[in-house]
Coordinates of N, CA, C and O in Angstrom, one line a residue:
M672 N 123.9 6.0 -102.8 CA 124.5 5.2 -103.3 C 123.6 4.7 -104.3 O 122.5 4.6 -104.4
N673 N 124.3 4.2 -105.6 CA 123.6 3.4 -106.4 C 124.4 2.0 -106.8 O 125.3 1.6 -106.4
V674 N 123.6 1.4 -107.9 CA 124.1 0.2 -108.2 C 125.4 0.1 -109.0 O 126.1 -0.9 -109.0
D675 N 126.2 1.2 -109.3 CA 127.5 1.2 -109.6 C 128.6 0.8 -108.6 O 129.4 0.1 -108.5
C676 N 127.9 1.1 -107.3 CA 129.1 0.3 -106.2 C 129.0 -1.2 -106.1 O 129.8 -1.8 -105.5
F677 N 128.3 -1.7 -107.0 CA 128.0 -3.1 -106.8 C 129.2 -4.1 -107.7 O 129.5 -5.0 -107.6
S678 N 129.9 -3.1 -108.4 CA 130.9 -3.5 -109.3 C 132.1 -3.7 -108.5 O 133.1 -4.8 -108.9
S679 N 132.5 -3.0 -107.3 CA 133.8 -3.0 -106.7 C 133.4 -4.0 -105.2 O 132.3 -4.0 -104.9
A680 N 134.4 -4.7 -105.1 CA 134.4 -5.6 -103.9 C 133.9 -4.9 -102.6 O 133.4 -5.2 -101.6
E681 N 134.7 -3.7 -102.4 CA 134.5 -2.7 -101.4 C 132.9 -2.1 -101.4 O 132.5 -2.2 -100.2
G682 N 132.5 -1.8 -102.5 CA 131.2 -1.6 -102.4 C 130.2 -2.6 -102.2 O 129.2 -2.5 -101.5
R683 N 130.4 -3.8 -102.8 CA 129.3 -4.9 -102.3 C 129.5 -5.3 -100.9 O 128.6 -5.5 -100.2
A684 N 130.8 -5.0 -100.3 CA 130.8 -5.5 -98.8 C 130.2 -4.5 -97.9 O 129.5 -4.8 -96.9
L685 N 130.2 -3.5 -98.6 CA 129.5 -2.1 -97.9 C 127.9 -2.4 -97.8 O 127.3 -2.2 -96.7
V686 N 127.4 -2.6 -98.7 CA 125.8 -2.7 -98.9 C 125.2 -4.1 -98.7 O 124.0 -4.2 -98.6
S687 N 126.1 -5.2 -98.7 CA 125.5 -6.4 -98.7 C 124.9 -6.9 -97.3 O 123.7 -7.4 -97.3
P688 N 125.4 -6.3 -96.1 CA 124.4 -6.5 -94.9 C 123.0 -5.9 -95.1 O 122.0 -6.6 -94.7
S689 N 122.9 -4.9 -95.6 CA 121.8 -4.3 -95.8 C 121.0 -4.8 -96.6 O 119.7 -5.0 -96.7
A690 N 121.5 -5.2 -97.9 CA 120.7 -6.0 -98.7 C 120.3 -7.1 -98.5 O 118.8 -7.6 -98.7
Y691 N 120.9 -7.8 -97.5 CA 120.4 -9.2 -97.1 C 119.4 -9.0 -96.3 O 118.4 -9.5 -96.0
R692 N 119.3 -8.0 -95.2 CA 118.1 -7.5 -94.3 C 116.8 -7.4 -95.2 O 116.0 -7.8 -95.0
V693 N 117.1 -6.5 -96.3 CA 116.1 -6.2 -97.1 C 115.6 -7.5 -97.8 O 114.2 -7.6 -97.9
F694 N 116.5 -8.3 -98.3 CA 115.9 -9.7 -99.1 C 115.3 -10.6 -97.9 O 114.2 -11.0 -98.3
V695 N 115.7 -10.8 -96.8 CA 115.0 -11.3 -95.8 C 113.6 -10.8 -95.5 O 112.5 -11.6 -95.7
Q696 N 113.4 -9.6 -95.5 CA 112.1 -8.8 -95.3 C 111.2 -9.3 -96.7 O 110.1 -9.4 -96.4
D697 N 111.7 -9.1 -97.7 CA 111.0 -9.3 -99.1 C 110.7 -10.9 -99.0 O 109.7 -11.1 -99.3
A698 N 111.7 -11.6 -98.7 CA 111.1 -13.2 -98.8 C 110.2 -13.5 -97.8 O 109.2 -14.1 -98.2
A699 N 110.3 -12.9 -96.7 CA 109.0 -12.9 -95.7 C 107.7 -12.8 -96.3 O 106.7 -13.1 -96.2
W700 N 107.7 -11.3 -96.8 CA 106.7 -10.8 -97.5 C 106.0 -11.7 -98.5 O 104.7 -11.8 -98.6
L701 N 106.9 -12.2 -99.3 CA 106.3 -13.0 -100.6 C 106.4 -14.5 -100.0 O 105.9 -15.2 -101.0
R702 N 106.4 -14.7 -98.9 CA 106.3 -16.0 -98.4 C 107.2 -17.1 -99.1 O 106.6 -18.3 -99.5
L703 N 108.5 -16.7 -99.4 CA 109.3 -17.8 -100.0 C 110.0 -18.7 -98.8 O 110.2 -18.2 -98.2
D704 N 109.8 -19.9 -99.3 CA 110.5 -20.9 -98.4 C 112.3 -20.9 -98.5 O 112.6 -20.2 -99.3
D705 N 112.5 -21.6 -97.6 CA 114.2 -21.9 -97.5 C 114.7 -22.3 -99.0 O 115.7 -21.6 -99.5
F706 N 113.9 -23.2 -99.5 CA 114.7 -23.4 -101.1 C 114.4 -22.4 -102.0 O 115.5 -22.3 -102.6
M707 N 113.3 -21.7 -102.1 CA 113.1 -20.5 -102.9 C 114.2 -19.5 -102.8 O 114.7 -18.9 -103.6
C708 N 114.4 -19.2 -101.4 CA 115.4 -18.0 -100.9 C 116.7 -18.5 -101.5 O 117.4 -17.6 -102.2
R709 N 117.1 -20.0 -101.2 CA 118.5 -20.1 -101.9 C 118.5 -20.0 -103.3 O 119.6 -19.8 -103.9
S710 N 117.5 -20.5 -104.0 CA 117.6 -20.4 -105.3 C 117.4 -19.0 -105.8 O 118.2 -18.5 -107.0
V711 N 116.9 -18.1 -105.3 CA 116.8 -16.6 -105.8 C 118.2 -16.1 -105.6 O 118.5 -15.4 -106.5
L712 N 118.8 -16.4 -104.6 CA 120.1 -15.9 -104.4 C 121.3 -16.7 -105.2 O 122.5 -16.6 -104.9
G713 N 121.1 -17.5 -106.2 CA 121.8 -18.3 -106.9 C 122.2 -19.8 -106.6 O 123.4 -20.0 -106.8
D714 N 121.4 -20.2 -105.9 CA 121.5 -21.8 -105.6 C 122.7 -21.8 -104.6 O 123.6 -22.8 -104.8
I715 N 122.5 -20.9 -103.7 CA 123.6 -21.3 -102.4 C 123.3 -22.4 -101.6 O 122.0 -22.8 -101.5
S716 N 124.3 -22.7 -100.6 CA 123.8 -24.0 -100.0 C 123.1 -23.4 -98.7 O 122.9 -22.2 -98.3
A717 N 122.4 -24.7 -97.9 CA 121.6 -24.5 -96.9 C 122.6 -23.8 -95.8 O 122.3 -23.0 -94.9
E718 N 123.6 -24.5 -95.8 CA 124.7 -23.9 -94.7 C 125.1 -22.4 -94.7 O 125.2 -21.7 -93.5
E719 N 125.4 -21.8 -96.3 CA 125.7 -20.5 -96.1 C 124.4 -19.6 -95.9 O 124.7 -18.8 -95.1
L720 N 123.3 -20.0 -96.2 CA 122.1 -19.2 -95.7 C 121.9 -19.3 -94.2 O 121.5 -18.2 -93.5
A721 N 122.2 -20.5 -93.5 CA 121.9 -20.7 -92.1 C 123.1 -19.7 -91.4 O 122.8 -19.1 -90.4
G722 N 124.2 -19.7 -92.2 CA 125.3 -18.8 -91.4 C 124.9 -17.6 -91.6 O 125.1 -16.7 -90.6
W723 N 124.5 -16.9 -92.5 CA 124.0 -15.5 -92.6 C 122.8 -15.4 -91.7 O 122.9 -14.2 -91.0
D724 N 122.1 -16.2 -91.7 CA 120.9 -15.9 -90.5 C 121.4 -15.9 -89.2 O 120.9 -15.2 -88.3
A725 N 122.5 -16.6 -89.0 CA 123.2 -16.4 -87.5 C 123.9 -15.3 -87.3 O 124.4 -15.2 -86.2
G726 N 124.2 -14.6 -88.3 CA 124.9 -13.3 -88.1 C 126.3 -13.5 -88.8 O 126.9 -12.4 -88.4
E727 N 126.7 -14.5 -89.4 CA 128.0 -14.3 -90.1 C 127.9 -13.3 -91.2 O 127.0 -13.0 -91.6
K728 N 129.2 -12.7 -91.6 CA 129.3 -11.7 -92.4 C 128.9 -12.1 -93.8 O 129.1 -13.0 -94.3
V729 N 127.9 -11.2 -94.3 CA 127.3 -11.4 -95.8 C 128.1 -10.5 -96.6 O 128.3 -9.3 -96.4
V730 N 128.8 -10.9 -97.8 CA 129.4 -10.4 -98.9 C 128.8 -10.9 -100.0 O 129.1 -12.1 -100.6
F731 N 127.7 -10.3 -100.7 CA 127.1 -10.8 -102.1 C 128.2 -10.6 -103.2 O 128.9 -9.5 -103.2
T732 N 128.0 -11.5 -104.3 CA 128.7 -11.2 -105.5 C 127.4 -10.2 -106.3 O 126.6 -9.9 -105.7
R733 N 128.1 -9.7 -107.5 CA 127.4 -8.9 -108.2 C 126.2 -9.5 -108.7 O 125.1 -9.0 -108.6
D734 N 126.1 -10.8 -108.9 CA 125.1 -11.5 -109.1 C 124.0 -11.4 -108.3 O 122.9 -11.4 -108.6
Q735 N 124.3 -11.8 -107.0 CA 123.6 -11.7 -105.9 C 122.7 -10.5 -105.6 O 121.7 -10.4 -105.3
L736 N 123.8 -9.5 -105.7 CA 123.1 -8.2 -105.4 C 121.9 -7.9 -106.4 O 120.8 -7.2 -106.3
D737 N 122.4 -8.1 -107.9 CA 121.3 -7.9 -108.7 C 120.1 -8.8 -108.6 O 119.0 -8.4 -108.7
R738 N 120.2 -10.0 -108.1 CA 119.0 -10.8 -107.7 C 118.1 -10.2 -106.5 O 117.0 -10.4 -106.6
V739 N 118.9 -9.6 -105.7 CA 118.0 -8.9 -104.5 C 117.4 -7.8 -104.9 O 116.2 -7.7 -104.7
V740 N 118.0 -7.1 -105.8 CA 117.3 -5.9 -106.5 C 116.0 -6.3 -107.2 O 115.1 -5.7 -107.1
L741 N 116.2 -7.5 -108.0 CA 115.2 -7.8 -108.8 C 114.1 -8.6 -107.9 O 112.8 -8.1 -108.1
I742 N 114.3 -9.1 -106.9 CA 113.1 -9.7 -105.8 C 112.5 -8.3 -105.2 O 111.4 -8.4 -104.9
H743 N 113.4 -7.6 -104.8 CA 112.7 -6.3 -104.2 C 111.9 -5.6 -105.0 O 110.7 -5.3 -104.6
S744 N 112.3 -5.6 -106.4 CA 111.4 -4.9 -107.4 C 110.0 -5.6 -107.6 O 109.0 -5.3 -107.9
I745 N 110.3 -6.9 -107.7 CA 109.1 -8.0 -107.6 C 108.1 -7.6 -106.6 O 107.0 -7.5 -106.7
R746 N 108.7 -7.6 -105.3 CA 107.8 -7.3 -104.2 C 107.1 -6.0 -104.2 O 105.9 -5.8 -104.1
V747 N 107.7 -4.9 -104.6 CA 107.1 -3.7 -104.9 C 106.1 -3.5 -105.8 O 105.0 -3.1 -105.6
G748 N 106.4 -4.4 -106.9 CA 105.2 -4.6 -107.8 C 104.1 -5.2 -107.5 O 102.9 -4.8 -107.7
L749 N 104.3 -6.4 -106.9 CA 103.1 -7.0 -106.3 C 102.4 -6.4 -105.2 O 101.2 -6.5 -105.2
E750 N 103.1 -5.7 -104.5 CA 102.5 -4.8 -103.3 C 101.6 -3.9 -104.1 O 100.3 -3.6 -103.4
H751 N 102.0 -3.2 -105.0 CA 101.2 -2.0 -105.8 C 100.0 -2.7 -106.2 O 99.1 -2.3 -106.3
L752 N 100.2 -4.1 -107.1 CA 99.1 -4.4 -107.7 C 98.2 -5.0 -106.7 O 96.9 -4.9 -106.8
F753 N 98.5 -5.8 -105.6 CA 97.5 -6.4 -104.8 C 97.3 -5.5 -103.4 O 96.2 -6.0 -102.8
G754 N 98.2 -4.8 -102.9 CA 98.3 -4.4 -101.8 C 98.3 -5.2 -100.6 O 98.5 -4.6 -99.2
C755 N 98.6 -6.2 -100.6 CA 98.9 -7.4 -99.5 C 99.6 -8.7 -99.9 O 100.0 -8.9 -101.1
A756 N 100.2 -9.2 -98.7 CA 101.0 -10.1 -99.0 C 100.4 -11.5 -99.6 O 100.6 -12.3 -100.1
N757 N 98.9 -11.4 -98.9 CA 98.1 -12.8 -99.5 C 97.8 -12.9 -101.1 O 98.2 -14.0 -101.6
G758 N 97.5 -11.8 -101.6 CA 97.3 -11.6 -102.9 C 98.6 -11.9 -103.8 O 98.7 -12.6 -104.8
A759 N 99.8 -11.3 -103.3 CA 101.1 -11.5 -103.8 C 101.8 -13.0 -103.8 O 102.0 -13.6 -104.7
S760 N 101.3 -13.5 -102.8 CA 101.6 -15.1 -102.8 C 100.8 -16.0 -103.4 O 101.5 -16.8 -103.9
E761 N 99.5 -15.6 -103.6 CA 98.7 -16.3 -104.2 C 99.3 -16.3 -105.9 O 99.3 -17.3 -106.5
W762 N 99.5 -15.0 -106.2 CA 100.1 -14.8 -107.7 C 101.2 -15.6 -107.8 O 101.4 -16.1 -109.0
L763 N 101.9 -15.7 -107.0 CA 103.3 -16.4 -107.2 C 103.4 -17.9 -107.2 O 104.1 -18.5 -107.8
T764 N 102.2 -18.1 -106.9 CA 102.0 -19.8 -106.7 C 100.9 -20.3 -107.3 O 100.6 -21.5 -107.6
M765 N 100.4 -19.3 -108.1 CA 99.2 -19.7 -109.1 C 100.0 -20.0 -110.4 O 100.6 -19.6 -110.9
A766 N 99.3 -21.4 -110.9 CA 99.9 -22.0 -112.1 C 99.2 -21.1 -113.3 O 98.0 -20.8 -113.2
H767 N 100.0 -20.7 -114.5 CA 99.6 -20.1 -115.6 C 99.2 -21.2 -116.6 O 99.5 -22.4 -116.6
A768 N 98.6 -20.7 -117.8 CA 97.9 -21.4 -118.7 C 99.1 -22.2 -119.5 O 100.3 -21.9 -119.6
A769 N 99.1 -23.2 -119.8 CA 100.2 -24.1 -120.6 C 100.4 -23.3 -122.0 O 101.5 -23.4 -122.3
E770 N 99.4 -22.6 -122.4 CA 99.9 -21.7 -123.6 C 100.6 -20.6 -123.3 O 100.8 -19.7 -124.4
D771 N 100.8 -20.2 -122.1 CA 101.5 -18.8 -121.7 C 102.8 -19.1 -122.4 O 103.6 -19.9 -122.0
P772 N 103.2 -17.8 -123.2 CA 104.6 -18.1 -123.8 C 105.7 -17.9 -122.8 O 106.7 -18.4 -123.2
V773 N 105.6 -17.2 -121.6 CA 106.8 -17.3 -120.6 C 106.4 -18.3 -119.7 O 107.5 -19.1 -119.3
F774 N 105.3 -18.7 -118.9 CA 105.4 -19.4 -117.8 C 105.0 -21.0 -118.2 O 105.3 -21.7 -117.6
A775 N 104.2 -21.2 -119.4 CA 104.0 -22.5 -119.8 C 103.5 -23.4 -119.0 O 104.0 -24.7 -118.8
G776 N 102.4 -22.9 -118.2 CA 102.0 -23.8 -117.1 C 102.5 -24.0 -115.7 O 101.9 -24.7 -114.8
R777 N 103.5 -23.3 -115.8 CA 104.3 -23.2 -114.3 C 103.9 -22.1 -113.5 O 103.1 -21.0 -114.2
T778 N 104.2 -21.9 -112.4 CA 104.0 -20.9 -111.4 C 104.9 -19.9 -111.5 O 106.0 -20.2 -111.8
P779 N 104.9 -18.6 -111.2 CA 106.0 -17.7 -111.4 C 107.0 -18.1 -110.3 O 108.3 -18.0 -110.8
S780 N 106.9 -18.8 -109.2 CA 107.8 -19.2 -108.3 C 108.7 -20.4 -109.0 O 109.8 -20.5 -109.2
Q781 N 108.1 -21.4 -109.6 CA 108.6 -22.3 -110.5 C 109.4 -21.6 -111.6 O 110.6 -22.3 -111.7
H782 N 109.0 -20.7 -112.2 CA 109.7 -20.3 -113.4 C 110.9 -19.6 -112.8 O 111.8 -19.8 -113.5
I783 N 110.9 -18.9 -111.6 CA 112.3 -18.3 -111.0 C 113.2 -19.5 -110.7 O 114.5 -19.3 -111.0
V784 N 112.6 -20.5 -110.2 CA 113.6 -21.6 -109.7 C 114.1 -22.2 -110.9 O 115.4 -22.5 -111.1
C785 N 113.3 -22.5 -112.2 CA 114.0 -23.3 -113.4 C 114.8 -22.2 -114.0 O 115.9 -22.7 -114.8
E786 N 114.3 -20.9 -114.0 CA 115.0 -20.1 -115.3 C 116.1 -19.4 -114.4 O 117.0 -18.2 -115.2
G787 N 116.0 -19.0 -113.2 CA 117.3 -18.1 -112.5 C 117.2 -16.7 -112.7 O 115.9 -16.2 -112.7
M788 N 118.0 -16.1 -113.1 CA 118.2 -14.5 -113.2 C 117.1 -14.4 -114.3 O 116.4 -13.3 -114.1
I789 N 117.1 -14.8 -115.6 CA 116.1 -14.7 -116.6 C 114.6 -14.7 -116.1 O 113.8 -14.0 -116.6
G790 N 114.5 -16.0 -115.2 CA 113.2 -15.9 -114.7 C 112.8 -14.7 -113.7 O 111.4 -14.3 -114.0
L791 N 113.5 -14.3 -112.9 CA 113.3 -12.9 -112.3 C 113.1 -12.0 -113.3 O 111.9 -11.2 -112.7
Y792 N 113.7 -11.6 -114.2 CA 113.6 -10.4 -115.1 C 112.0 -10.7 -115.8 O 111.4 -9.9 -116.0
Q793 N 111.8 -11.9 -116.2 CA 110.6 -12.2 -116.8 C 109.3 -12.0 -115.9 O 108.2 -11.5 -116.3
V794 N 109.6 -12.7 -114.5 CA 108.5 -12.1 -113.7 C 108.3 -10.8 -113.7 O 107.0 -10.5 -113.5
L795 N 109.3 -10.1 -113.3 CA 109.3 -8.6 -113.2 C 108.3 -8.0 -114.4 O 107.6 -7.0 -114.0
K796 N 108.9 -8.4 -115.5 CA 108.4 -7.8 -116.6 C 106.8 -8.1 -116.9 O 106.1 -7.2 -117.3
R797 N 106.2 -9.4 -116.4 CA 105.0 -9.6 -116.3 C 104.2 -8.9 -115.6 O 103.2 -8.4 -115.6
I798 N 104.7 -8.5 -114.1 CA 104.2 -7.7 -113.0 C 104.0 -6.1 -113.7 O 102.9 -5.7 -113.6
D799 N 105.0 -5.8 -114.3 CA 104.9 -4.3 -114.9 C 103.8 -4.3 -115.8 O 103.1 -3.3 -116.0
A800 N 103.8 -5.3 -116.8 CA 102.6 -5.2 -117.7 C 101.3 -5.3 -117.1 O 100.3 -4.9 -117.7
L801 N 101.2 -6.1 -116.3 CA 100.1 -6.4 -115.5 C 99.5 -4.9 -114.9 O 98.3 -4.5 -114.8
A802 N 100.3 -4.3 -114.2 CA 100.4 -2.7 -113.7 C 99.9 -2.0 -114.8 O 99.2 -1.1 -114.6
K803 N 100.7 -1.9 -115.9 CA 100.3 -1.0 -117.1 C 98.8 -1.3 -117.4 O 97.9 -0.4 -117.7
D804 N 98.6 -2.7 -117.8 CA 97.1 -3.0 -118.1 C 96.2 -2.4 -117.0 O 95.1 -1.9 -117.7
I805 N 96.2 -2.5 -115.8 CA 95.2 -2.1 -114.7 C 95.1 -0.5 -114.9 O 94.2 0.3 -114.8
T806 N 96.5 0.1 -115.0 CA 96.5 1.5 -115.3 C 95.9 2.1 -116.2 O 94.9 2.9 -116.3
S807 N 96.1 1.4 -117.3 CA 95.2 1.9 -118.7 C 93.9 1.8 -118.7 O 93.1 2.4 -119.4
A808 N 93.4 0.6 -117.7 CA 91.8 0.3 -118.0 C 91.5 1.2 -117.2 O 90.1 1.7 -117.2
L809 N 92.0 1.7 -116.1 CA 91.3 2.7 -115.1 C 91.6 4.1 -115.4 O 90.9 5.1 -115.0
G810 N 92.6 4.5 -116.5 CA 93.2 5.6 -116.7 C 91.9 6.5 -117.2 O 91.9 8.1 -116.8
D811 N 90.9 6.1 -117.7 CA 89.9 6.8 -118.6 C 88.7 7.0 -117.8 O 87.6 7.4 -118.0
F812 N 88.8 6.5 -116.4 CA 87.5 6.3 -115.7 C 86.9 7.6 -115.3 O 85.6 7.7 -115.4
D813 N 87.6 8.7 -115.1 CA 87.1 9.9 -114.8 C 86.3 10.5 -115.8 O 85.6 11.3 -115.7
N814 N 86.6 10.1 -117.2 CA 86.0 10.5 -118.4 C 85.1 9.8 -118.9 O 84.6 10.1 -119.7
D815 N 84.7 8.7 -118.1 CA 83.8 7.9 -118.6 C 82.1 8.2 -118.4 O 81.8 8.6 -117.4
D816 N 81.5 8.6 -119.3 CA 80.1 9.0 -119.1 C 79.0 8.0 -118.8 O 78.0 8.5 -118.4
S817 N 79.5 6.8 -118.7 CA 78.3 5.8 -118.5 C 78.3 5.9 -116.9 O 77.3 5.0 -116.4
Y818 N 79.2 6.5 -116.0 CA 78.9 6.4 -114.6 C 78.8 7.8 -114.4 O 79.4 9.0 -114.6
S819 N 77.8 8.0 -113.5 CA 77.5 9.4 -113.0 C 77.8 9.2 -111.4 O 76.8 8.5 -110.9
S820 N 78.3 10.3 -110.9 CA 78.4 10.4 -109.3 C 77.3 10.5 -108.8 O 76.6 11.5 -109.1
P821 N 77.0 10.1 -107.5 CA 75.9 10.7 -106.7 C 75.8 12.1 -106.7 O 74.4 12.7 -106.6
S822 N 76.6 12.8 -106.4 CA 76.6 14.3 -106.3 C 76.1 15.1 -107.5 O 75.6 16.2 -107.2
S823 N 76.1 14.3 -108.6 CA 76.1 15.2 -109.9 C 74.6 14.8 -110.4 O 74.0 15.4 -111.6
D824 N 73.8 13.9 -109.9 CA 72.8 13.2 -110.6 C 71.5 13.1 -109.3 O 71.9 12.5 -108.4
S825 N 70.4 14.0 -109.7 CA 69.5 13.8 -108.7 C 68.9 12.4 -108.2 O 68.5 12.5 -107.2
A826 N 68.9 11.7 -109.3 CA 68.5 10.4 -109.0 C 69.2 9.4 -107.9 O 68.9 8.8 -107.2
W827 N 70.6 9.7 -108.3 CA 71.6 9.3 -107.3 C 71.4 9.7 -105.8 O 71.4 9.3 -104.7
A828 N 71.1 11.1 -105.8 CA 71.1 11.9 -104.5 C 69.9 11.5 -103.6 O 69.9 11.5 -102.4
N829 N 68.7 11.1 -104.4 CA 67.6 10.6 -103.9 C 67.5 9.2 -103.6 O 66.5 8.8 -102.8
A830 N 68.5 8.5 -104.1 CA 68.3 6.9 -103.9 C 68.5 6.5 -102.4 O 69.2 7.1 -101.6
P831 N 67.9 5.5 -101.9 CA 68.3 5.0 -100.5 C 69.6 4.5 -100.5 O 70.3 4.2 -101.5
R832 N 70.4 4.9 -99.6 CA 71.7 4.5 -99.0 C 72.0 3.0 -98.3 O 71.0 3.0 -97.3
L833 N 72.8 2.3 -98.5 CA 72.9 1.1 -97.7 C 74.0 1.4 -96.7 O 75.2 2.3 -96.8
L834 N 73.8 1.2 -95.4 CA 74.6 1.6 -94.3 C 75.7 0.3 -94.1 O 75.1 -0.8 -93.9
H835 N 77.0 0.6 -93.8 CA 77.7 -0.7 -93.4 C 77.8 -0.9 -92.0 O 78.0 0.3 -91.2

């Protein structure tokens, strides 16, 4: 199944229950509160969200499915960057500098609430850029001559070791 099925009502009805379960798991991992969840899903009512949580049939719009895909991509990106929900949650709630051209002093969570779908794309783009920066910074580590491994250097091999 691919995102092309999001265009038809039948396709959306088919994938919506699974997409909602994924969204609930991602929201819990990212520690999104009820207001944030409703905002991410396109400012739905508290009653609608409560109904879905109670087992009412979920049928997302194309926009809502796109939002679920974006929040899942954000979760995956943050999981790769930080490896844990604590770091991801901290990053989402950390205010950025006022000079930041995207966030302008807001947290990524606030940015998503204020900017909606565009905010989701911008947060995902920032996460991708952070991952690329880290990858490029570490990419040449194996070729860095300033580091010598213990096995290749006799001084390292004879150095005392700390036990953990």
